[in-house]
Structures are given as structure tokens and as C-alpha cells.
CSV table of C-alpha atoms and ligand atoms in Angstrom, one decimal:
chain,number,residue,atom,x,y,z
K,1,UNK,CA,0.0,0.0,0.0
K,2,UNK,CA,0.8,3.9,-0.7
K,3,UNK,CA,2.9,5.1,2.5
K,4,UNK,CA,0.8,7.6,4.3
K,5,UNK,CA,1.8,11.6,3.7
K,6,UNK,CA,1.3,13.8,7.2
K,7,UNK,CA,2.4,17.1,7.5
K,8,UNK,CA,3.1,17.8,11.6
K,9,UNK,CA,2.4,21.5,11.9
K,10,UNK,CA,3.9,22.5,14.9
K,11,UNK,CA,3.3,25.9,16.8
K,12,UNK,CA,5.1,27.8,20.1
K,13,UNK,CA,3.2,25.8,23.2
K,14,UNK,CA,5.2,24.1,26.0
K,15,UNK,CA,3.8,20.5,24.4
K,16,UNK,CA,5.9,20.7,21.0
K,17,UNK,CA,8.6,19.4,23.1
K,18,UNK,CA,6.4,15.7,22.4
K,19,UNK,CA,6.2,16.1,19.1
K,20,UNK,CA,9.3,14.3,18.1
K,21,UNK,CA,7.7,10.9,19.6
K,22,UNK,CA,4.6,11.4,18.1
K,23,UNK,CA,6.3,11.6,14.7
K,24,UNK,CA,8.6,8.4,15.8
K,25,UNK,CA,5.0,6.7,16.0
K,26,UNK,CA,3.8,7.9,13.3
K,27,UNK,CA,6.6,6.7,11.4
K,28,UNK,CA,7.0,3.2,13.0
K,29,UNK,CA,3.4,2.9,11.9
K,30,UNK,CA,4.7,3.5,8.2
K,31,UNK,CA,4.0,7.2,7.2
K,32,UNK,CA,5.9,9.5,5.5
K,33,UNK,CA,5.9,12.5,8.1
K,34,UNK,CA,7.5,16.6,7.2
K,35,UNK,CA,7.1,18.7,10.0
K,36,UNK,CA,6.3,22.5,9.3
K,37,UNK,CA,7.1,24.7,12.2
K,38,UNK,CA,6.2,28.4,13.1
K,39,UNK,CA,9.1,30.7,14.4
K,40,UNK,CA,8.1,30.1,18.1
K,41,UNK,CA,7.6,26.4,18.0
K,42,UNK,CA,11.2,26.4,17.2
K,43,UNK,CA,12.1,27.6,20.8
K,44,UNK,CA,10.4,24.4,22.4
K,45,UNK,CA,11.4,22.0,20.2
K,46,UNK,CA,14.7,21.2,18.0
K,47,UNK,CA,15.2,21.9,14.4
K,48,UNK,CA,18.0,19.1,14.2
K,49,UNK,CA,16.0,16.6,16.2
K,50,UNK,CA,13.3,17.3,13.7
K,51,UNK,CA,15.3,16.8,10.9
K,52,UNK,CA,16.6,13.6,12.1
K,53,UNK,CA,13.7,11.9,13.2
K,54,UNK,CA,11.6,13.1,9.9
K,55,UNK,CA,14.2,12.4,7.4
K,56,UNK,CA,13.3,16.0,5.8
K,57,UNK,CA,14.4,19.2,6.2
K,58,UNK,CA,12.2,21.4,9.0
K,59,UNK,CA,10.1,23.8,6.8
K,60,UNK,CA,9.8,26.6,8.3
K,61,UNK,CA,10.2,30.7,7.6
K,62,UNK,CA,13.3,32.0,6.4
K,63,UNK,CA,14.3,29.2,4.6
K,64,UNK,CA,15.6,28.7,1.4
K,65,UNK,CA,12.7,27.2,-0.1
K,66,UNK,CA,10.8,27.3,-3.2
K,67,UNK,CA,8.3,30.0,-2.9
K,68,UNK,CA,5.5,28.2,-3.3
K,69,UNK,CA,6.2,26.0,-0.7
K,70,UNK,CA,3.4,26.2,1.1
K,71,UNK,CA,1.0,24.8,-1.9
K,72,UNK,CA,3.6,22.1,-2.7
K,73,UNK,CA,3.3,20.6,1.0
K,74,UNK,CA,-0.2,21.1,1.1
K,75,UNK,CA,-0.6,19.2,-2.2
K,76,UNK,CA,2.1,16.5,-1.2
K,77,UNK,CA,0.1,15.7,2.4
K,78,UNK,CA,-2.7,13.2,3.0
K,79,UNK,CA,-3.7,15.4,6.4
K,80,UNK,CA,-1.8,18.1,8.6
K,81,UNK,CA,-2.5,17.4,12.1
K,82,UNK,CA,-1.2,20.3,14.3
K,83,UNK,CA,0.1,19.5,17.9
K,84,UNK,CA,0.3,21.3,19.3
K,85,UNK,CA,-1.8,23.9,18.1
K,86,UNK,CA,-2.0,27.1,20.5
K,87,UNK,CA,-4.5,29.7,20.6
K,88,UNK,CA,-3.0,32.4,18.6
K,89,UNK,CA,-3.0,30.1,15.0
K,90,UNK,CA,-6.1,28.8,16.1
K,91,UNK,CA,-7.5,32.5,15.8
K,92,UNK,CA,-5.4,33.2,12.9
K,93,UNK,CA,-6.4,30.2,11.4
K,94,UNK,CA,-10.3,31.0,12.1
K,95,UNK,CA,-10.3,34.5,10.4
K,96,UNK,CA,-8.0,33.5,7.5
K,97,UNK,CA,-4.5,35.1,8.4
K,98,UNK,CA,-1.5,33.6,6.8
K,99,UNK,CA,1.2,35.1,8.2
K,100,UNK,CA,3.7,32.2,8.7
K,101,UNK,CA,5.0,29.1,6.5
K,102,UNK,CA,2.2,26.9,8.9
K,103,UNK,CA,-0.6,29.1,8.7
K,104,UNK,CA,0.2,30.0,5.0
K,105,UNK,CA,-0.4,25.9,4.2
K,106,UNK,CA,-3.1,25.1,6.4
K,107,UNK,CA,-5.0,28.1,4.2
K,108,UNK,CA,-4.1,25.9,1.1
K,109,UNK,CA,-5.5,22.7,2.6
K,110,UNK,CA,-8.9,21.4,2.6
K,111,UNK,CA,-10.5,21.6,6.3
K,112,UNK,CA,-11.0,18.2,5.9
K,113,UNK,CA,-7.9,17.5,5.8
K,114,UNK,CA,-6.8,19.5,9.0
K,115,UNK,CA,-6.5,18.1,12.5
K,116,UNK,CA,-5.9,20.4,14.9
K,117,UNK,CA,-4.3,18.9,18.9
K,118,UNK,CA,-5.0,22.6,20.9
K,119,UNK,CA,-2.4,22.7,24.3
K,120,UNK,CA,-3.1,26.2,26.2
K,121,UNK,CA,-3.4,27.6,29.7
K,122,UNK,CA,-6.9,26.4,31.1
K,123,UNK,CA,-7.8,30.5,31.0
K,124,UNK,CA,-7.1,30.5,27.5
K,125,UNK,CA,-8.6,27.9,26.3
K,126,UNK,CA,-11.8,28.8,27.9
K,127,UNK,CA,-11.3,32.2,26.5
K,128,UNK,CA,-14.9,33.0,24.8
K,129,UNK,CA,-12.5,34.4,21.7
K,130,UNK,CA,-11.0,30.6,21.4
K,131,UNK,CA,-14.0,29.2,22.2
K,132,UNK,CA,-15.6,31.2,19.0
K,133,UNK,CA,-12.8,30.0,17.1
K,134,UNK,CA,-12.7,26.3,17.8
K,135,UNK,CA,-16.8,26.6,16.6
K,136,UNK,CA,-15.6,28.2,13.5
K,137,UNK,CA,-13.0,25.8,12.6
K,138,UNK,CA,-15.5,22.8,13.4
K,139,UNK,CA,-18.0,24.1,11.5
K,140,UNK,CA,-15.6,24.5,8.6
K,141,UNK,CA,-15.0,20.7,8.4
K,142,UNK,CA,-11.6,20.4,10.4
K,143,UNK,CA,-11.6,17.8,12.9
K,144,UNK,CA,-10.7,19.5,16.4
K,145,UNK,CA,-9.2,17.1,19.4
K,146,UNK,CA,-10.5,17.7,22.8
K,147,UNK,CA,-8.4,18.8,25.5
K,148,UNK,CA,-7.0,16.7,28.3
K,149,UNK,CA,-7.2,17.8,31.8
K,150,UNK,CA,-4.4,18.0,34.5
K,151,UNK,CA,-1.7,19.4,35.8
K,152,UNK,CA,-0.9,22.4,33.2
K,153,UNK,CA,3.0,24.0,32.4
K,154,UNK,CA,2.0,27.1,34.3
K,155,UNK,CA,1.3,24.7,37.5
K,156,UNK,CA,-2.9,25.5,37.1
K,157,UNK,CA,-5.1,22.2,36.7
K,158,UNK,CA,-7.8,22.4,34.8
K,159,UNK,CA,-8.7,21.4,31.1
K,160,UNK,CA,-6.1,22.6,28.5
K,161,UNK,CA,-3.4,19.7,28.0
K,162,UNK,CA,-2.6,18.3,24.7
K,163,UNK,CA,-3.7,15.0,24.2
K,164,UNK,CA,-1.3,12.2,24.9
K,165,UNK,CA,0.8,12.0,21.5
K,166,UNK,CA,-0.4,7.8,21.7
K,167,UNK,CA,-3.8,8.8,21.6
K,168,UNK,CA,-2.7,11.5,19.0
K,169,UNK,CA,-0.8,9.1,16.6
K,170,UNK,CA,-3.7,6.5,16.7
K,171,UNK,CA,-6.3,9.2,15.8
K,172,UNK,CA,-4.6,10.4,13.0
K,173,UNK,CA,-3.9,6.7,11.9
K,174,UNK,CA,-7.1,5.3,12.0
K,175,UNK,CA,-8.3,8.2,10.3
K,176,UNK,CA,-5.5,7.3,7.3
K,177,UNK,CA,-6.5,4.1,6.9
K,178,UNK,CA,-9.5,3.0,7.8
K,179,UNK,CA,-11.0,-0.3,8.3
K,180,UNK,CA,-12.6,-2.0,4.7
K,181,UNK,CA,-16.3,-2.4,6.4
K,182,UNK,CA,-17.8,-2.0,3.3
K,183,UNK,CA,-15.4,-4.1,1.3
K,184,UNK,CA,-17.4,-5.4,-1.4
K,185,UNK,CA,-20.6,-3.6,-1.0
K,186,UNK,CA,-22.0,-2.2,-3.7
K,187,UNK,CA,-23.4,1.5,-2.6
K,188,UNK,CA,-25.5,3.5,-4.2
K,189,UNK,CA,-26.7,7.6,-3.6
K,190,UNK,CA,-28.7,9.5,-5.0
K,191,UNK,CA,-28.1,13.0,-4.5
K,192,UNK,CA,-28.3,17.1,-5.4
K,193,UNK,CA,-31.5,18.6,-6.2
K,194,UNK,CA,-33.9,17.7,-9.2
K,195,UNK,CA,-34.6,20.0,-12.3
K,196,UNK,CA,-38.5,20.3,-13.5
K,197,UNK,CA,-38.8,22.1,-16.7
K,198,UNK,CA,-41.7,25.0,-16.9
K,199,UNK,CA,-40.3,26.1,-20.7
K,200,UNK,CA,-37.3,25.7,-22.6
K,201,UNK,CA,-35.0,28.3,-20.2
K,202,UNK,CA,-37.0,27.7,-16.8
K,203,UNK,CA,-37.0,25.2,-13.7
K,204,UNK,CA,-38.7,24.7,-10.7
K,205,UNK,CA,-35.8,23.4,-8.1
K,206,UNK,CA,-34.5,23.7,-4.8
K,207,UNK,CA,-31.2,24.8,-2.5
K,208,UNK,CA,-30.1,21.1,-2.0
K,209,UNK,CA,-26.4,21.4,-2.6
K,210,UNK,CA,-24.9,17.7,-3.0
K,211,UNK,CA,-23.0,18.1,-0.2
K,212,UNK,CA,-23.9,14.9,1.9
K,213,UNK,CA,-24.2,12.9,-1.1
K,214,UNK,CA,-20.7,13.8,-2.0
K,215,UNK,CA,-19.5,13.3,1.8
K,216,UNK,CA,-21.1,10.0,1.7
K,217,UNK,CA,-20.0,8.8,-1.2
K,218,UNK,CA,-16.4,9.6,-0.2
K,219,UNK,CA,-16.8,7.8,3.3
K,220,UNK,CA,-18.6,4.9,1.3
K,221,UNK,CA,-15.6,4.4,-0.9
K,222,UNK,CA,-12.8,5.2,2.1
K,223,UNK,CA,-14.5,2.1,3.6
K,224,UNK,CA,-13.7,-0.3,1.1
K,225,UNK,CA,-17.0,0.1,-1.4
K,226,UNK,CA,-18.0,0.7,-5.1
K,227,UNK,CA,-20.2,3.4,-5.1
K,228,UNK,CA,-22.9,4.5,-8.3
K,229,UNK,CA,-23.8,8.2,-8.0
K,230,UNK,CA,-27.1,9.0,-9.6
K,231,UNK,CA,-26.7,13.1,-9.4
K,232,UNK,CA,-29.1,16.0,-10.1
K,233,UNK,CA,-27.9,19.5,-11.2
K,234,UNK,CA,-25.0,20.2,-8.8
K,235,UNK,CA,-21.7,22.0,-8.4
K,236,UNK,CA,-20.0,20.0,-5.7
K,237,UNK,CA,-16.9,17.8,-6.5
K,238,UNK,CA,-17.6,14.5,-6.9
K,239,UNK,CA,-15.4,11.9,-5.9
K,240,UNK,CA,-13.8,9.9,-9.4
K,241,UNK,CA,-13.5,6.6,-7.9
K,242,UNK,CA,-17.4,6.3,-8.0
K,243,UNK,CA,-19.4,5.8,-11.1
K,244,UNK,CA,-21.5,8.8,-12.4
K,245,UNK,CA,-25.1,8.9,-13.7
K,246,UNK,CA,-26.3,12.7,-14.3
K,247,UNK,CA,-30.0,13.4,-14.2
K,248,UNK,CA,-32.1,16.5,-14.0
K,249,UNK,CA,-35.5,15.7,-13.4
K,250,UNK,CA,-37.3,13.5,-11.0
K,251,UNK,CA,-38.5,11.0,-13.6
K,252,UNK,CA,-35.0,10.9,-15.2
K,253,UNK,CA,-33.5,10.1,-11.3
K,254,UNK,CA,-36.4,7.2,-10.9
K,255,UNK,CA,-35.4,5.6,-13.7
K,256,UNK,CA,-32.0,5.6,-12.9
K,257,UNK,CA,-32.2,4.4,-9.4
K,258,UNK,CA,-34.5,1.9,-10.4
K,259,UNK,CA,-32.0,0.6,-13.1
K,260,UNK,CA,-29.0,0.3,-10.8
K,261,UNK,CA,-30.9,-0.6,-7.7
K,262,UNK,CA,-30.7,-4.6,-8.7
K,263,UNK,CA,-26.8,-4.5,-8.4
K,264,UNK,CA,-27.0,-2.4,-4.8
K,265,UNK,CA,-26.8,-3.8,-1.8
K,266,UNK,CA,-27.1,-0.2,0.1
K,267,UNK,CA,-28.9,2.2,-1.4
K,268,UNK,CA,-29.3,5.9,0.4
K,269,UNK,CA,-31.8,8.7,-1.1
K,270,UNK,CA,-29.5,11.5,-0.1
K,271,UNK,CA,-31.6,13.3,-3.1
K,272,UNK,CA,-34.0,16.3,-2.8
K,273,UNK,CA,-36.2,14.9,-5.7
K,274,UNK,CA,-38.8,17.8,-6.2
K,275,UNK,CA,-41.9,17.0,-4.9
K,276,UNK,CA,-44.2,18.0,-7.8
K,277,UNK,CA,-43.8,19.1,-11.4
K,278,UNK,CA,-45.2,21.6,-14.0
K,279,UNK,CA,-48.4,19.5,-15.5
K,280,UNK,CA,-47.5,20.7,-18.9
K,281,UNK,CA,-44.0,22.2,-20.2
K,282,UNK,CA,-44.2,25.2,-22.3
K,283,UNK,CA,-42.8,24.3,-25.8
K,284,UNK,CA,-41.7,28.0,-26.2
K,285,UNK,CA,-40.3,30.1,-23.5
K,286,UNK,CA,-43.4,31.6,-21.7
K,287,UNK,CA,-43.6,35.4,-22.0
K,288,UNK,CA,-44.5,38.6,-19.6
K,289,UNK,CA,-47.2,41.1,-20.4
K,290,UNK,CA,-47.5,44.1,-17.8
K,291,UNK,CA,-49.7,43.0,-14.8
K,292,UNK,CA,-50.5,39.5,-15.9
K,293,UNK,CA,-50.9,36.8,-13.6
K,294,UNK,CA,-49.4,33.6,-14.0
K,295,UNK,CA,-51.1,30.3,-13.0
K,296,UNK,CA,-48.7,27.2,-13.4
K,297,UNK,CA,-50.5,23.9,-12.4
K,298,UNK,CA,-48.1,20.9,-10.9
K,299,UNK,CA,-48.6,17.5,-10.6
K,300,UNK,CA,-47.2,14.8,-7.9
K,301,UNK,CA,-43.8,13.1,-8.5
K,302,UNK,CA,-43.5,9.9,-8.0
K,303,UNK,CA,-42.1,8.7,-4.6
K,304,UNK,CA,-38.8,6.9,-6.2
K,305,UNK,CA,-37.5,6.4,-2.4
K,306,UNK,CA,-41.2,4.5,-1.3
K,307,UNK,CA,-40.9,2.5,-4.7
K,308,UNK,CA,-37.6,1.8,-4.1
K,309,UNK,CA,-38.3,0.4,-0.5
K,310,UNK,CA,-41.7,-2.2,-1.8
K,311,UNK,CA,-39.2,-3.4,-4.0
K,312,UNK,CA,-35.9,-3.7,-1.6
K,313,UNK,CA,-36.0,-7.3,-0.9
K,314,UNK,CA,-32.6,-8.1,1.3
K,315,UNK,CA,-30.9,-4.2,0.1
K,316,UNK,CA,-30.5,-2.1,3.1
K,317,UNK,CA,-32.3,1.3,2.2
K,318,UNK,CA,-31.8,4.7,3.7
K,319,UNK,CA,-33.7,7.6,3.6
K,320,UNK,CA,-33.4,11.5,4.5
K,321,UNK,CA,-36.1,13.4,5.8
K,322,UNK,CA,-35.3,17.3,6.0
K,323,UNK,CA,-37.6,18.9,8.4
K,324,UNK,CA,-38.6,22.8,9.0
K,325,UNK,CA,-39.7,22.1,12.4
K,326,UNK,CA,-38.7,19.6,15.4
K,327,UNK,CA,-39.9,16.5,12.6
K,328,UNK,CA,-39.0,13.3,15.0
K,329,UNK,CA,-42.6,12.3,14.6
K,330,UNK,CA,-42.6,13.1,10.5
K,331,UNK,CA,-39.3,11.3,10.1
K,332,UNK,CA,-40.6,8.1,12.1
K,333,UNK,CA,-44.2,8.5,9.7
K,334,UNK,CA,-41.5,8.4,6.5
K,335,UNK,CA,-39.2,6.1,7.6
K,336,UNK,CA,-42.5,3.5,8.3
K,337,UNK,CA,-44.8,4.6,5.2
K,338,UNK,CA,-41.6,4.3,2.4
K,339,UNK,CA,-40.2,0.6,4.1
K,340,UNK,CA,-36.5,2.0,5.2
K,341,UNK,CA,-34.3,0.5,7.4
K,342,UNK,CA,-32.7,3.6,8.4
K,343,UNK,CA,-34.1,7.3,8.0
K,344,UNK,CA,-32.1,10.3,8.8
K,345,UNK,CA,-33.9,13.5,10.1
K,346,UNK,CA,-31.9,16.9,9.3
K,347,UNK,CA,-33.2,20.5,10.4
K,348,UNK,CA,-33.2,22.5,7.0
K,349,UNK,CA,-32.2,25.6,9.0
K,350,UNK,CA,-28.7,23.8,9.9
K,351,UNK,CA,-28.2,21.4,7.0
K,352,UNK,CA,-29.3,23.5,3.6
K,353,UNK,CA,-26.2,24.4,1.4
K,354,UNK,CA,-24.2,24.1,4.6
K,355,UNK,CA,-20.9,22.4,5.4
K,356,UNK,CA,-22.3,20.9,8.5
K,357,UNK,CA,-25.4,19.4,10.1
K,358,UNK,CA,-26.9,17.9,13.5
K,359,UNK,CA,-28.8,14.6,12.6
K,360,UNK,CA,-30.6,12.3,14.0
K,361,UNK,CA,-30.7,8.7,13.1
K,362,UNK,CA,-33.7,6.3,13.5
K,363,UNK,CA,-33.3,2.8,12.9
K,364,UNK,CA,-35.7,-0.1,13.9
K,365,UNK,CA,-37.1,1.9,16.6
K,366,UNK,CA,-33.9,3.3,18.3
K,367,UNK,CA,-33.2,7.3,17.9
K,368,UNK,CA,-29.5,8.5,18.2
K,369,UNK,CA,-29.2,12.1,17.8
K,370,UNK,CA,-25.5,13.5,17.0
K,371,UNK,CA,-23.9,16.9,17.9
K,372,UNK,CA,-23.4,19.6,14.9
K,373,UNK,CA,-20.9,17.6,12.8
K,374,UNK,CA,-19.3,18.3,9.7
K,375,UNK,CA,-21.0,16.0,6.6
K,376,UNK,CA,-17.8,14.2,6.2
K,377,UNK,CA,-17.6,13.4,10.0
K,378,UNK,CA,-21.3,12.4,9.5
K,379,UNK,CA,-21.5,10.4,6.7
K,380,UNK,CA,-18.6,8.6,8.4
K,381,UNK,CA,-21.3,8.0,11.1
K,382,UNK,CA,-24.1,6.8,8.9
K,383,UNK,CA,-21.6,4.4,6.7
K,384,UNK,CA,-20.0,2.8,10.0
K,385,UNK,CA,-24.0,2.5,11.2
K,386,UNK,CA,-25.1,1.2,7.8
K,387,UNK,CA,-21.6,-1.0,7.9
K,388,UNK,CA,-23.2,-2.4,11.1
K,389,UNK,CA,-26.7,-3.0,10.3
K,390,UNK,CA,-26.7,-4.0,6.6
K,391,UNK,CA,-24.8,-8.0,7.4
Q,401,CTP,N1,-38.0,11.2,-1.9
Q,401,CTP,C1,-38.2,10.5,-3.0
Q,401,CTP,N2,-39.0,10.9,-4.0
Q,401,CTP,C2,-39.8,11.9,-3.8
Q,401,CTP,C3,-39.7,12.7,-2.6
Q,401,CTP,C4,-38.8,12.3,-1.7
Q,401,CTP,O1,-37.5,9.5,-3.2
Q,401,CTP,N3,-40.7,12.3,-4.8
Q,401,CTP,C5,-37.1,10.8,-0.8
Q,401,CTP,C6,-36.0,11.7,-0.5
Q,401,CTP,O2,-34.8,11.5,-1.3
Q,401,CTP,C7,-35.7,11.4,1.0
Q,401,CTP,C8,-37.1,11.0,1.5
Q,401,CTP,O3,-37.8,10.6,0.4
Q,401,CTP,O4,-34.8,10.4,1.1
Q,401,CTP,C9,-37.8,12.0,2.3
Q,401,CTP,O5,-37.9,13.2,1.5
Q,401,CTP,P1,-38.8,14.5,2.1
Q,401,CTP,O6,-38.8,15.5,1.0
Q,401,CTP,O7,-38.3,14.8,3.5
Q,401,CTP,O8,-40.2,13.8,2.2
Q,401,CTP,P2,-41.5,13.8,1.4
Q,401,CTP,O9,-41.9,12.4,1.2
Q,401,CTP,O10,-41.3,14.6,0.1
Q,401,CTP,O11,-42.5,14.5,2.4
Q,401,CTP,P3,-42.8,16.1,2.6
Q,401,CTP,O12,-42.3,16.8,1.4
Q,401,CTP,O13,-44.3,16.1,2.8
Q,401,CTP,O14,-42.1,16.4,3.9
């Protein structure tokens, strides 16, 4: 297998003086490891020792490097896990200041892609300033550590220590390669809006973005699956590994699912399919004329998700439900009335177009209700759930 890329961003807190083992860990574990260091880091912990135990030079400022260095290492690294990461590049980070080699790459990462290990002063870290940055940086899609409790540097206990760099290196390992529980499953999303065509230029849509089909479909494939996207209209990268079917309107994405549902053995509606369509599609674009009103009469789509679950058989079949109010009761109505095995209930206010959402998942008749959580840390929940459930 590929050796493992991570970039150790180190920054100026009493706990950089661990670093070293955790990169000795990381590297007995077979990763390739670079540390990138901010001019204070460099007071706690060696340059030379660095070097040595990484193999690499130390990148830091003031060095004679390329001068794009910062977009070669963040294109060369699999993740950038900073440890320790203090409260000052957590703020610059949050607001978008690159003002040193590490704050410069983590700008040119994907959040994703970003771990963050915080190490401050107990008064610090509760600081409601950090505190409003850590939310920021969560809500962006970077995965922040907790803090450990204890005896801190400046002699104060309270919460504030770095995590334990064991802890650290397994985190960031199991999050590198993660277990094959979907190994030959065959997954397939729908997702993205549908298209329904009044005339030639118009449509009648809505604000779904993609964005948990795409997250899903990642975490499907990082666990060892083949995945079939059937897609509406959307702008969101899609992963390559998984096979593409494009649609735009909600017949077009029945069709499809209903065609590759026979080879699935998981199937999730992460799709907003629009509920209704124009009755009748203008041949020619429709025109205005001052004061008019305009009448357009819809008709019912087809329920592709209900369908779906009549004709499921052993496939394990998910379903969203996206809610405007509190919705437990609507999402245990849909979850019974279109035969799912799992239905996931999303607030619109917190999941729309966003990076992030709070879910709750009902299965048989269990509820488990999640924090706000990126979609990539919760699609990773619903896949490990699914990987669970599905035999
Ligand atoms: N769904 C579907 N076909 C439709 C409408 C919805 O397959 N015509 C699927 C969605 O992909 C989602 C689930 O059904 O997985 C619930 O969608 P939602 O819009 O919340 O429910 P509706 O059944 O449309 O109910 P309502 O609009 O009344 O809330």
C-alpha cells in the first residue's frame, strides 16, 4: 500500500517538546511524516531533532525554499495534524491570516484535511474568543481534538493539556487508513437537487447542494465500497472513484435508481427529488405582459425512495427526511410509510447548502441524535451504522 503523507504543523506551546515521539510513532506505523514549524515552535522544540527523526528538512520561515512551498506541501500531504496547536494560530487560522509558512499551508489545505491537537493555559482555552474559534474551525469541516485535563505548564489544573501524543498518533492513523467495512458492498446515492422544466430556459428546483451525497459517497468508498452516483444538477466535487449517472428531473433520477438498484446492496436517497412538477411544459419560452398573472398547475412526482423500498427485498435502504420544524414524529411517519431501514432526520435551518449538520438517526425503533458535525464526520457516522446494520 501507498505510504501515508502527514504534515506535523507544529506551533510555540510548551507540548511541541512531544512532538518528536509522536512523529517516531507515526513513522513506525509506516507514514511519511514533514514537520512545518512556526518561528516560536522552534524555541520548544529542536530543528536538528526534527530533521533527524523526519528524514526532511524542517520547513519553516526564512528558509531557502521554493516560494510556493506552502501549496507544494499542502498538495504533497494526505492530512496536517497540528500538535500542538495554540490559541494564537487557532484565531489566525479561524479568520483566515496567513502570516507564517504553517498558517500559509493550512490556508491551502482542505478543512478536511486538517486536525488540529489545541495545548493552552486552562484561562485561554476557555477564553470565549478561542472558544468562537474552535466553533468556527469545526463548523468549517476540520476535525478539532479535545483537551485533556491536568496538571498544566504554568502549574494550574484544569482542562487545557494536549492529548497524549499515543492517543494523537492513533487518531490520526485510523483516520488514514481505515478499516474496509464495506469491502465489497455495492453502494448506491442519489443526490443534489432535481430540475422540473416550466419552458425551454426555466425550472422549478431547490437549495439542496450535493454536499452529503458527496460526503457519503467519499466515506462509502474510504470504507472499502464501489459506489454509483445518480446526481441531479449540482456543483460539488464528486469523488472519481465512484461511477457517475447525471440526471435533472425526477423521472430521469427514478429511472436511474430503479435501473441500478438490482446490483446495490445499500442504497441511500440522499436526493431532494422535487416533490411535484409543472403538469405541462411550455414548448416555447413563456412570455410577460405588464400586470399579468401567471397560473402554473403541478402535478405529484412519484415517490422513487417508497418504490424503491416495496421493491428492496434483502438491500438495506436509507432515507433522508429534511424537516422545518422539530420532525422526530414526520421522520418516524416516512421512515414506516416508504419501508427504510434507516431514516435520517436533518433540520433545514442547519443542513441546507451548509458544510455541517446535526442529525438524527432512526433505525428499527432506536433514535440517536448527534452533535453539529461536519457531513464528512457524518457520513462517516451513517456508513459505520449502515456497515453495522446492513450484514
Ligand atoms: N423522496 C423520493 N421521492 C420523492 C420525494 C422524496 O425518493 N418524490 C425521498 C428523498 O430522497 C428522501 C425521503 O424521500 O430520502 C424524504 O424526503 P422528504 O422531502 O423529506 O419527504 P417527502 O416524502 O417529500 O415529504 P414532505 O415533502 O411532505 O415532507
Amino acid at each position: 500500500m501507498e505510504k501515508k503523507r502527514i504534515l506535523v504543523g507544529i506551533t510555540g506551546g510548551i507540548a511541541a517538546y512531544k512532538v518528536p515521539q509522536l512523529i517516531r510513532l507515526l513513522k513506525k506505523a509506516g507514514a511519511e511524516v514533514k514537520a512545518v514549524c512556526t518561528p516560536w515552535a522552534l524555541r520548544f522544540v529542536g530543528d536538528e531533532t526534527l530533521r533527524t527523526i523526519t528524514g526532511f528538512p524542517v520547513y519553516r520561515d526564512g528558509q531557502e525554499f521554493y516560494d510556493i512551498e506552502h501549496i507544494r506541501l499542502a498538495e504533497w500531504t494526505d492530512l496536517l495534524a497540528i500538535c500542538p496547536a495554540t490559541a494564537n494560530t487557532i484565531a489566525k487560522m479561524a479568520h483566515g491570516i496567513a502570516d507564517n509558512l504553517l498558517t500559509t499551508t493550512a490556508i491551502s489545505i482542505l478543512p478536511e484535511k486538517i486536525l488540529l491537537a489545541p495545548a493552552m493555559n486552562t484561562a485561554m482555552w476557555q477564553n470565549a474568543a478561542t472558544q468562537e474559534n474552535v466553533a468556527i474551525l469545526k463548523k468549517r469541516g476540520m476535525t478539532m481534538l479535545p483537551v485533556g485535563e491536568g496538571e498544566l505548564a504554568c502549574k494550574t489544573i484544569g482542562p487545557g493539556r494536549m492529548l497524549e501524543v499515543e492517543e494523537i498518533a492513533g487518531i490520526i492513523l485510523s483516520r488514514l487508513t481505515p478499516e474496509p467495512i464495506l469491502a465489497g458492498k455495492k453502494v448506491l446515492i442519489s443526490l443534489g437537487p432535481t430540475e422540473e422544466p416550466l419552458d425551454p430556459v426555466r425550472v422549478m428546483t431547490n437549495r439542496s447542494s450535493g454536499k452529503m451525497g458527496a460526503a457519503l459517497a467519499r466515506s462509502a468508498l474510504k470504507f472499502g465500497a464501489q459506489v454509483v452516483l445518480v446526481s441531479g444538477p449540482v456543483t460539488v466535487s464528486l469523488p472519481d472513484a465512484a461511477r457517475l449517472v447525471k440526471v435533472r428531473t425526477a423521472a430521469e433520477m427514478r429511472e436511474a435508481m430503479l435501473r441500478e438498484f438490482g446490483e446495490a446492496d445499500i442504497c441511500v436517497m440522499a436526493a431532494a427529488v422535487s416533490d411535484f412538477r409543472p403538469l405541462s411544459v411550455a414548448a416555447s419560452k413563456i412570455r410577460r405582459t405588464e400586470g399579468q398573472r401567471l397560473t402554473i398547475e403541478l402535478a405529484a412526482n412519484p415517490d422513487i425512495l417508497a418504490e424503491l423500498g416495496r421493491l428492496k427485498e434483502q438491500r438495506y435502504v436509507v432515507g433522508f427526511a429534511l424537516e422545518t420544524d422539530d420532525g422526530e414524529a414526520s421522520a418516524r411517519r416516512k421512515k414506516a410509510e416508504k419501508g427504510c431501514d434507516m431514516m435520517i432526520l436533518n433540520k433545514a435551518d442547519d443542513a441546507l447548502e451548509a458544510d455541517t449538520t446535526r442529525m438524527t438517526l432512526f433505525t428499527g425503533s432506536e433514535a440517536e441524535s448527534f452533535p453539529l458535525q461536519s457531513k464528512t464526520e457524518a457520513a462517516d457516522c451513517i456508513m459505520r451504522r449502515i456497515a453495522g446494520l446492513a450484514g
